[in-house]
Short mmCIF file of C-alpha atoms in Angstrom, two decimals:
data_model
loop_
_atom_site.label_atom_id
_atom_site.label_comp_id
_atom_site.label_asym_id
_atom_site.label_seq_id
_atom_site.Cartn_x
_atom_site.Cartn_y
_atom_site.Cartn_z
CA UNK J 25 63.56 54.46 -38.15
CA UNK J 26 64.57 54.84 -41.88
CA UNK J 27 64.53 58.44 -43.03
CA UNK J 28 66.77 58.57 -45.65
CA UNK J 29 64.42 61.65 -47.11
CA UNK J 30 62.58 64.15 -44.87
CA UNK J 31 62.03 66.95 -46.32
CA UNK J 32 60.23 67.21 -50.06
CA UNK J 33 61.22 69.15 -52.46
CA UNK J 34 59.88 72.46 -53.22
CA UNK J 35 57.12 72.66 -55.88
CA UNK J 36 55.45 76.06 -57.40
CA UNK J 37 51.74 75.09 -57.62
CA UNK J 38 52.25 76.64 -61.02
CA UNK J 39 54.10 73.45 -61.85
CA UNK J 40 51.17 71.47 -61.80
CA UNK J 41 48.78 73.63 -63.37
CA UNK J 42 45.27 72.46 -63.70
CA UNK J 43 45.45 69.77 -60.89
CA UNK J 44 43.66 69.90 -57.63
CA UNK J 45 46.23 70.87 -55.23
CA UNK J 46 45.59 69.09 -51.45
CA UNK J 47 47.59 69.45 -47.42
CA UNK J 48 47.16 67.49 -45.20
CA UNK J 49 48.18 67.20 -41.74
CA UNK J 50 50.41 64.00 -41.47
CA UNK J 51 49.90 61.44 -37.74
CA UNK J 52 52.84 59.41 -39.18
CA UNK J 53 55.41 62.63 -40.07
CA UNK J 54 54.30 65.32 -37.77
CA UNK J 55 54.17 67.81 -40.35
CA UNK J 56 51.67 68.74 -43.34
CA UNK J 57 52.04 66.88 -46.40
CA UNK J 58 50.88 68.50 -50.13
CA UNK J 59 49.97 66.47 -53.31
CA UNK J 60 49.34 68.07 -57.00
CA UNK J 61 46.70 66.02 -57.86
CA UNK J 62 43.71 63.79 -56.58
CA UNK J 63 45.14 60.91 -57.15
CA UNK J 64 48.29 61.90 -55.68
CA UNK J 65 46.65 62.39 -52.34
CA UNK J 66 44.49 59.14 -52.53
CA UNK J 67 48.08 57.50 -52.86
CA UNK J 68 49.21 59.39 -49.69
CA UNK J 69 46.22 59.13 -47.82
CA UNK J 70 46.44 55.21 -48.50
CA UNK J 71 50.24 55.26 -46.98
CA UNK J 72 49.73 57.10 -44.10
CA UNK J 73 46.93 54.57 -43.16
CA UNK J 74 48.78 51.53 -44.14
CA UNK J 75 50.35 50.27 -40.82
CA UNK J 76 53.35 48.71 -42.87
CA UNK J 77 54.55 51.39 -43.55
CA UNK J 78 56.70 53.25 -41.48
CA UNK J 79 57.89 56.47 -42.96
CA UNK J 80 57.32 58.21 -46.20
CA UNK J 81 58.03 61.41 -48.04
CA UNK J 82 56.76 63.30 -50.86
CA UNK J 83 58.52 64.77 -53.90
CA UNK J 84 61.79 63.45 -51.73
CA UNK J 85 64.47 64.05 -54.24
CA UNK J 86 65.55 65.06 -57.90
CA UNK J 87 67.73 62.80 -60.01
CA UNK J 88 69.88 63.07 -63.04
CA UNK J 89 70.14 60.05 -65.42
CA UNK J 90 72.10 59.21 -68.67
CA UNK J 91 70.32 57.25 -71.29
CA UNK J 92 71.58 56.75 -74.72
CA UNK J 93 74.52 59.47 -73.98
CA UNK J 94 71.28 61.84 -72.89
CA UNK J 95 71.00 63.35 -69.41
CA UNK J 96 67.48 63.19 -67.94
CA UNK J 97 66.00 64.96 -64.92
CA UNK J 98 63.21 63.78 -63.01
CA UNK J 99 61.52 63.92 -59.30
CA UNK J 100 59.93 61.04 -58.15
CA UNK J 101 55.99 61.54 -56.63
CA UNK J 102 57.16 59.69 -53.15
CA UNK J 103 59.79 57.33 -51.62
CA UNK J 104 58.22 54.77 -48.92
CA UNK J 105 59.90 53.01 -45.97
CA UNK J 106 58.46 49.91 -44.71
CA UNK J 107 58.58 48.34 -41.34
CA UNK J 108 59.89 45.53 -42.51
CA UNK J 109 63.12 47.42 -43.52
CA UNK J 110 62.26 47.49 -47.20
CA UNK J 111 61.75 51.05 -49.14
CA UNK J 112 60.77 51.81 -52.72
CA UNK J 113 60.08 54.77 -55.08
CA UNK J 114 56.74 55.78 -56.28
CA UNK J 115 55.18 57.31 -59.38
CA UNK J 116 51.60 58.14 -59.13
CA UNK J 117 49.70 57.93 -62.61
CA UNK J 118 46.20 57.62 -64.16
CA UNK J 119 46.14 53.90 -66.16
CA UNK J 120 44.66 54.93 -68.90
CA UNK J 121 46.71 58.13 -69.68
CA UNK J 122 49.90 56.17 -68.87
CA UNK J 123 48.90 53.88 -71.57
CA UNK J 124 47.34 56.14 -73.95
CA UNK J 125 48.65 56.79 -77.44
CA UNK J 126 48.87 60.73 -77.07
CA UNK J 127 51.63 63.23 -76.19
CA UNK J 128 51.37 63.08 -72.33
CA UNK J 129 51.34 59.32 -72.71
CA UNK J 130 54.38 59.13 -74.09
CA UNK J 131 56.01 61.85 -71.87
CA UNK J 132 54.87 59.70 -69.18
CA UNK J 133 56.30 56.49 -70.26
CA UNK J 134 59.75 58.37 -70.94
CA UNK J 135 59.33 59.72 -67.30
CA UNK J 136 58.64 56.17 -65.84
CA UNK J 137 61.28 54.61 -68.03
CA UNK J 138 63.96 57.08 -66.61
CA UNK J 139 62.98 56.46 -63.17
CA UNK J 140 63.43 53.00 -63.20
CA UNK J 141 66.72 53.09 -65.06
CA UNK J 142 67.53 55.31 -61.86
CA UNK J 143 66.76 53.12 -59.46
CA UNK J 144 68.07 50.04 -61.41
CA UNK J 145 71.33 51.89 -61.39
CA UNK J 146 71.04 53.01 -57.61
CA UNK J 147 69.33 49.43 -55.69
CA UNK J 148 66.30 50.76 -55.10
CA UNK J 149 62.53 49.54 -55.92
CA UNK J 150 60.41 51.16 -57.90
CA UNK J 151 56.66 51.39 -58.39
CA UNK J 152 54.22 52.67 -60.81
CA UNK J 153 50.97 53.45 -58.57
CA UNK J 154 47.71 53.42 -60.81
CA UNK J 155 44.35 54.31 -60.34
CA UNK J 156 44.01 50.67 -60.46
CA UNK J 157 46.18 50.20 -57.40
CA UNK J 158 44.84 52.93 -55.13
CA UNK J 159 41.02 53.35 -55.73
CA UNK J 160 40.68 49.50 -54.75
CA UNK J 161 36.53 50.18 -54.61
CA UNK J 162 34.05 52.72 -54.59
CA UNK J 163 34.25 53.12 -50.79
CA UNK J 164 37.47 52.56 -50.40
CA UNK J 165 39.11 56.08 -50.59
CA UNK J 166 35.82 57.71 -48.77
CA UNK J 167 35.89 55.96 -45.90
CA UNK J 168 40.06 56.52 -45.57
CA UNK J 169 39.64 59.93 -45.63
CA UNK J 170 37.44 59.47 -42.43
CA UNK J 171 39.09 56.84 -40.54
CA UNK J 172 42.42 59.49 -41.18
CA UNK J 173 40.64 62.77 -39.83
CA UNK J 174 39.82 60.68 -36.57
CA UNK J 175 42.94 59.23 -36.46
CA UNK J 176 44.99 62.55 -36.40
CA UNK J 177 42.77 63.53 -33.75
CA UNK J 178 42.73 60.79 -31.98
CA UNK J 179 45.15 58.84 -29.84
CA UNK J 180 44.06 56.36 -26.77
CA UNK J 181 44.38 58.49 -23.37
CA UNK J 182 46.83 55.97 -22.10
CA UNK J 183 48.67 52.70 -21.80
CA UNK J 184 46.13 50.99 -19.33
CA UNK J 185 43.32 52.11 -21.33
CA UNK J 186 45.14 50.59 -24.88
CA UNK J 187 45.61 47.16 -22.80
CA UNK J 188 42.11 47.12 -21.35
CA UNK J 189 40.31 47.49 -25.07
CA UNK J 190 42.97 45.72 -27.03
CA UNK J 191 42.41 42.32 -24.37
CA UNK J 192 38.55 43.07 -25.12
CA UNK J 193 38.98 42.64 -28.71
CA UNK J 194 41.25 39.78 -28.58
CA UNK J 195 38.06 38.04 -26.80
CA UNK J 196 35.99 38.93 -29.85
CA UNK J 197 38.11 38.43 -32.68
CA UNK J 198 35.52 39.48 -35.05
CA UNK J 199 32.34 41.87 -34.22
CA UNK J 200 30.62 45.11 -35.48
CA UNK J 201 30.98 48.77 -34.94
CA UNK J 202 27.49 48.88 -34.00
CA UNK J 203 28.34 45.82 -31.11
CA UNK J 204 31.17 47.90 -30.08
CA UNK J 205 29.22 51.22 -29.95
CA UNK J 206 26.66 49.14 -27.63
CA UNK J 207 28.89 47.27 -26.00
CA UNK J 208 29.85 50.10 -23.01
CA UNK J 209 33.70 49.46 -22.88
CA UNK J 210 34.26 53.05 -25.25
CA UNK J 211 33.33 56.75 -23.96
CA UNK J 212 30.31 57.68 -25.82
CA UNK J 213 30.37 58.51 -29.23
CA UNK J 214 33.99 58.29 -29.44
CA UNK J 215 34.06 54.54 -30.58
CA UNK J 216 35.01 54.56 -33.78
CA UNK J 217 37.96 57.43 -32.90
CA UNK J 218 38.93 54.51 -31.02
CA UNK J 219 38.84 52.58 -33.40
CA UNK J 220 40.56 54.70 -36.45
CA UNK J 221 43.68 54.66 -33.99
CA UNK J 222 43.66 51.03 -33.86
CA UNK J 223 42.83 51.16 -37.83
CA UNK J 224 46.02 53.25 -38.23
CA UNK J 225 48.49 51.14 -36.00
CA UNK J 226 47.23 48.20 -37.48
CA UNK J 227 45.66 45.99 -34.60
CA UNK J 228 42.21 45.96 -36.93
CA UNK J 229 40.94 45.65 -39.96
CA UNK J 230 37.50 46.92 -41.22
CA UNK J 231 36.08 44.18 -43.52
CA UNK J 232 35.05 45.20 -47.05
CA UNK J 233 36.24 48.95 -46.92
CA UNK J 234 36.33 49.02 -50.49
CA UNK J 235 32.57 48.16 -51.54
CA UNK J 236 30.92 49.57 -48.31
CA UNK J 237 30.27 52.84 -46.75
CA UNK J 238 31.55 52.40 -42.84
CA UNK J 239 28.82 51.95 -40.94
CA UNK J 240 27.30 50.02 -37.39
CA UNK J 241 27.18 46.72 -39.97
CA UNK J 242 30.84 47.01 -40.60
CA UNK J 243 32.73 44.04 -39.26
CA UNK J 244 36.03 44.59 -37.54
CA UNK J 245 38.46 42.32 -37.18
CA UNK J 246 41.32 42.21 -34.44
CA UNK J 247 44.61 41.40 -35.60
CA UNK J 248 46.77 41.01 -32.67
CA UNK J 249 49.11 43.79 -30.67
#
């Protein structure tokens, strides 16, 4: 597994003054995880569900860059490892204060600007994350934030068990929560912490997360082992 950065940086709170401040307990890096802002955590919350990706870390490093015979300091928001073997650098910000003609705008375009000159310099990839890009629908970050307190509860008691509901599903292919809830094969009223841990290791999909509160109607789709 790629971890070229475990351990974030150190931020005062006083930093980040007037942002919402969030931890979280993290499935996919045994530890808790902090953002200093909302959207900042949406952005988390979104990779720690994303089954592609494999590792991730927050505030992961601090980097110096020349510019015009100027030296520049900046911290990126998060560096991402994918299971494919692919990793990037992240900067969370709001679209329309990115692109606003103020102050802040500005110092945000310098700070993006830097960042990719960094990683231009250095091989990596880099990504501006948006609101755009992470609240994909009204439901969409709501029912995350469920799926992701289930899922760090959550794990199937064992290998048999996995097997046994995973062949069910592949038999389905595509059927409700409410068909599953009925259907007998889960303990009761633990289906759907069944089935955030096969949300979070990616052998389903939930159809229409984004413009639909989770509920019995939801479709779910298998999507192999």
């Amino acid at each position: 597994m790629n971890k070229r950065y475990t351990d974030p940086i150190a931020m005062p709170r006083s930093m980040h003054y007037g942002n919402n401040y969030w931890i979280f307990q993290s499935r996919k890096l045994h530890r808790r995880v902090t953002a200093f802002s909302n959207l900042e955590y949406e952005n988390l919350l979104c990779l720690e569900m994303d089954a592609n990706v494999q590792y991730y870390c927050e505030q992961p490093c601090k980097v110096n860059v020349f510019i015009g015979g100027k030296e520049y300091k900046t911290i990126f928001d998060v560096w991402v490892a994918y299971t494919d073997g692919s990793e990037e650098f992240q900067e969370v910000k709001y679209f329309e204060e990115l692109e606003a003609d103020t102050e802040k705008g500005e110092r945000d375009r310098r700070q993006v600007a830097v960042q990719k000159t960094w990683c231009l310099q250095n091989g990596f990839q880099y990504t501006v994350r948006t609101d755009r890009e992470i609240e994909l629908g009204e439901f969409y970050i709501r029912n995350l934030n469920l799926l992701a307190a289930k899922a760090r509860r959550f794990h199937i008691p064992s290998k048999n068990a996995d097997n046994v509901i995973m062949n069910y599903l592949s038999e389905l292919r595509t059927t409700t929560i409410g068909y599953l809830v009925s259907s007998g094969r889960f303990e009761q009223n633990r289906t759907l912490d069944y089935l955030a841990d096969l949300y979070y290791r990616g052998v389903i999909t939930f159809l229409n997360l984004e413009k639909e509160c989770l509920s019995n109607k939801t479709e779910v789709v298998f999507n192999g082992h």
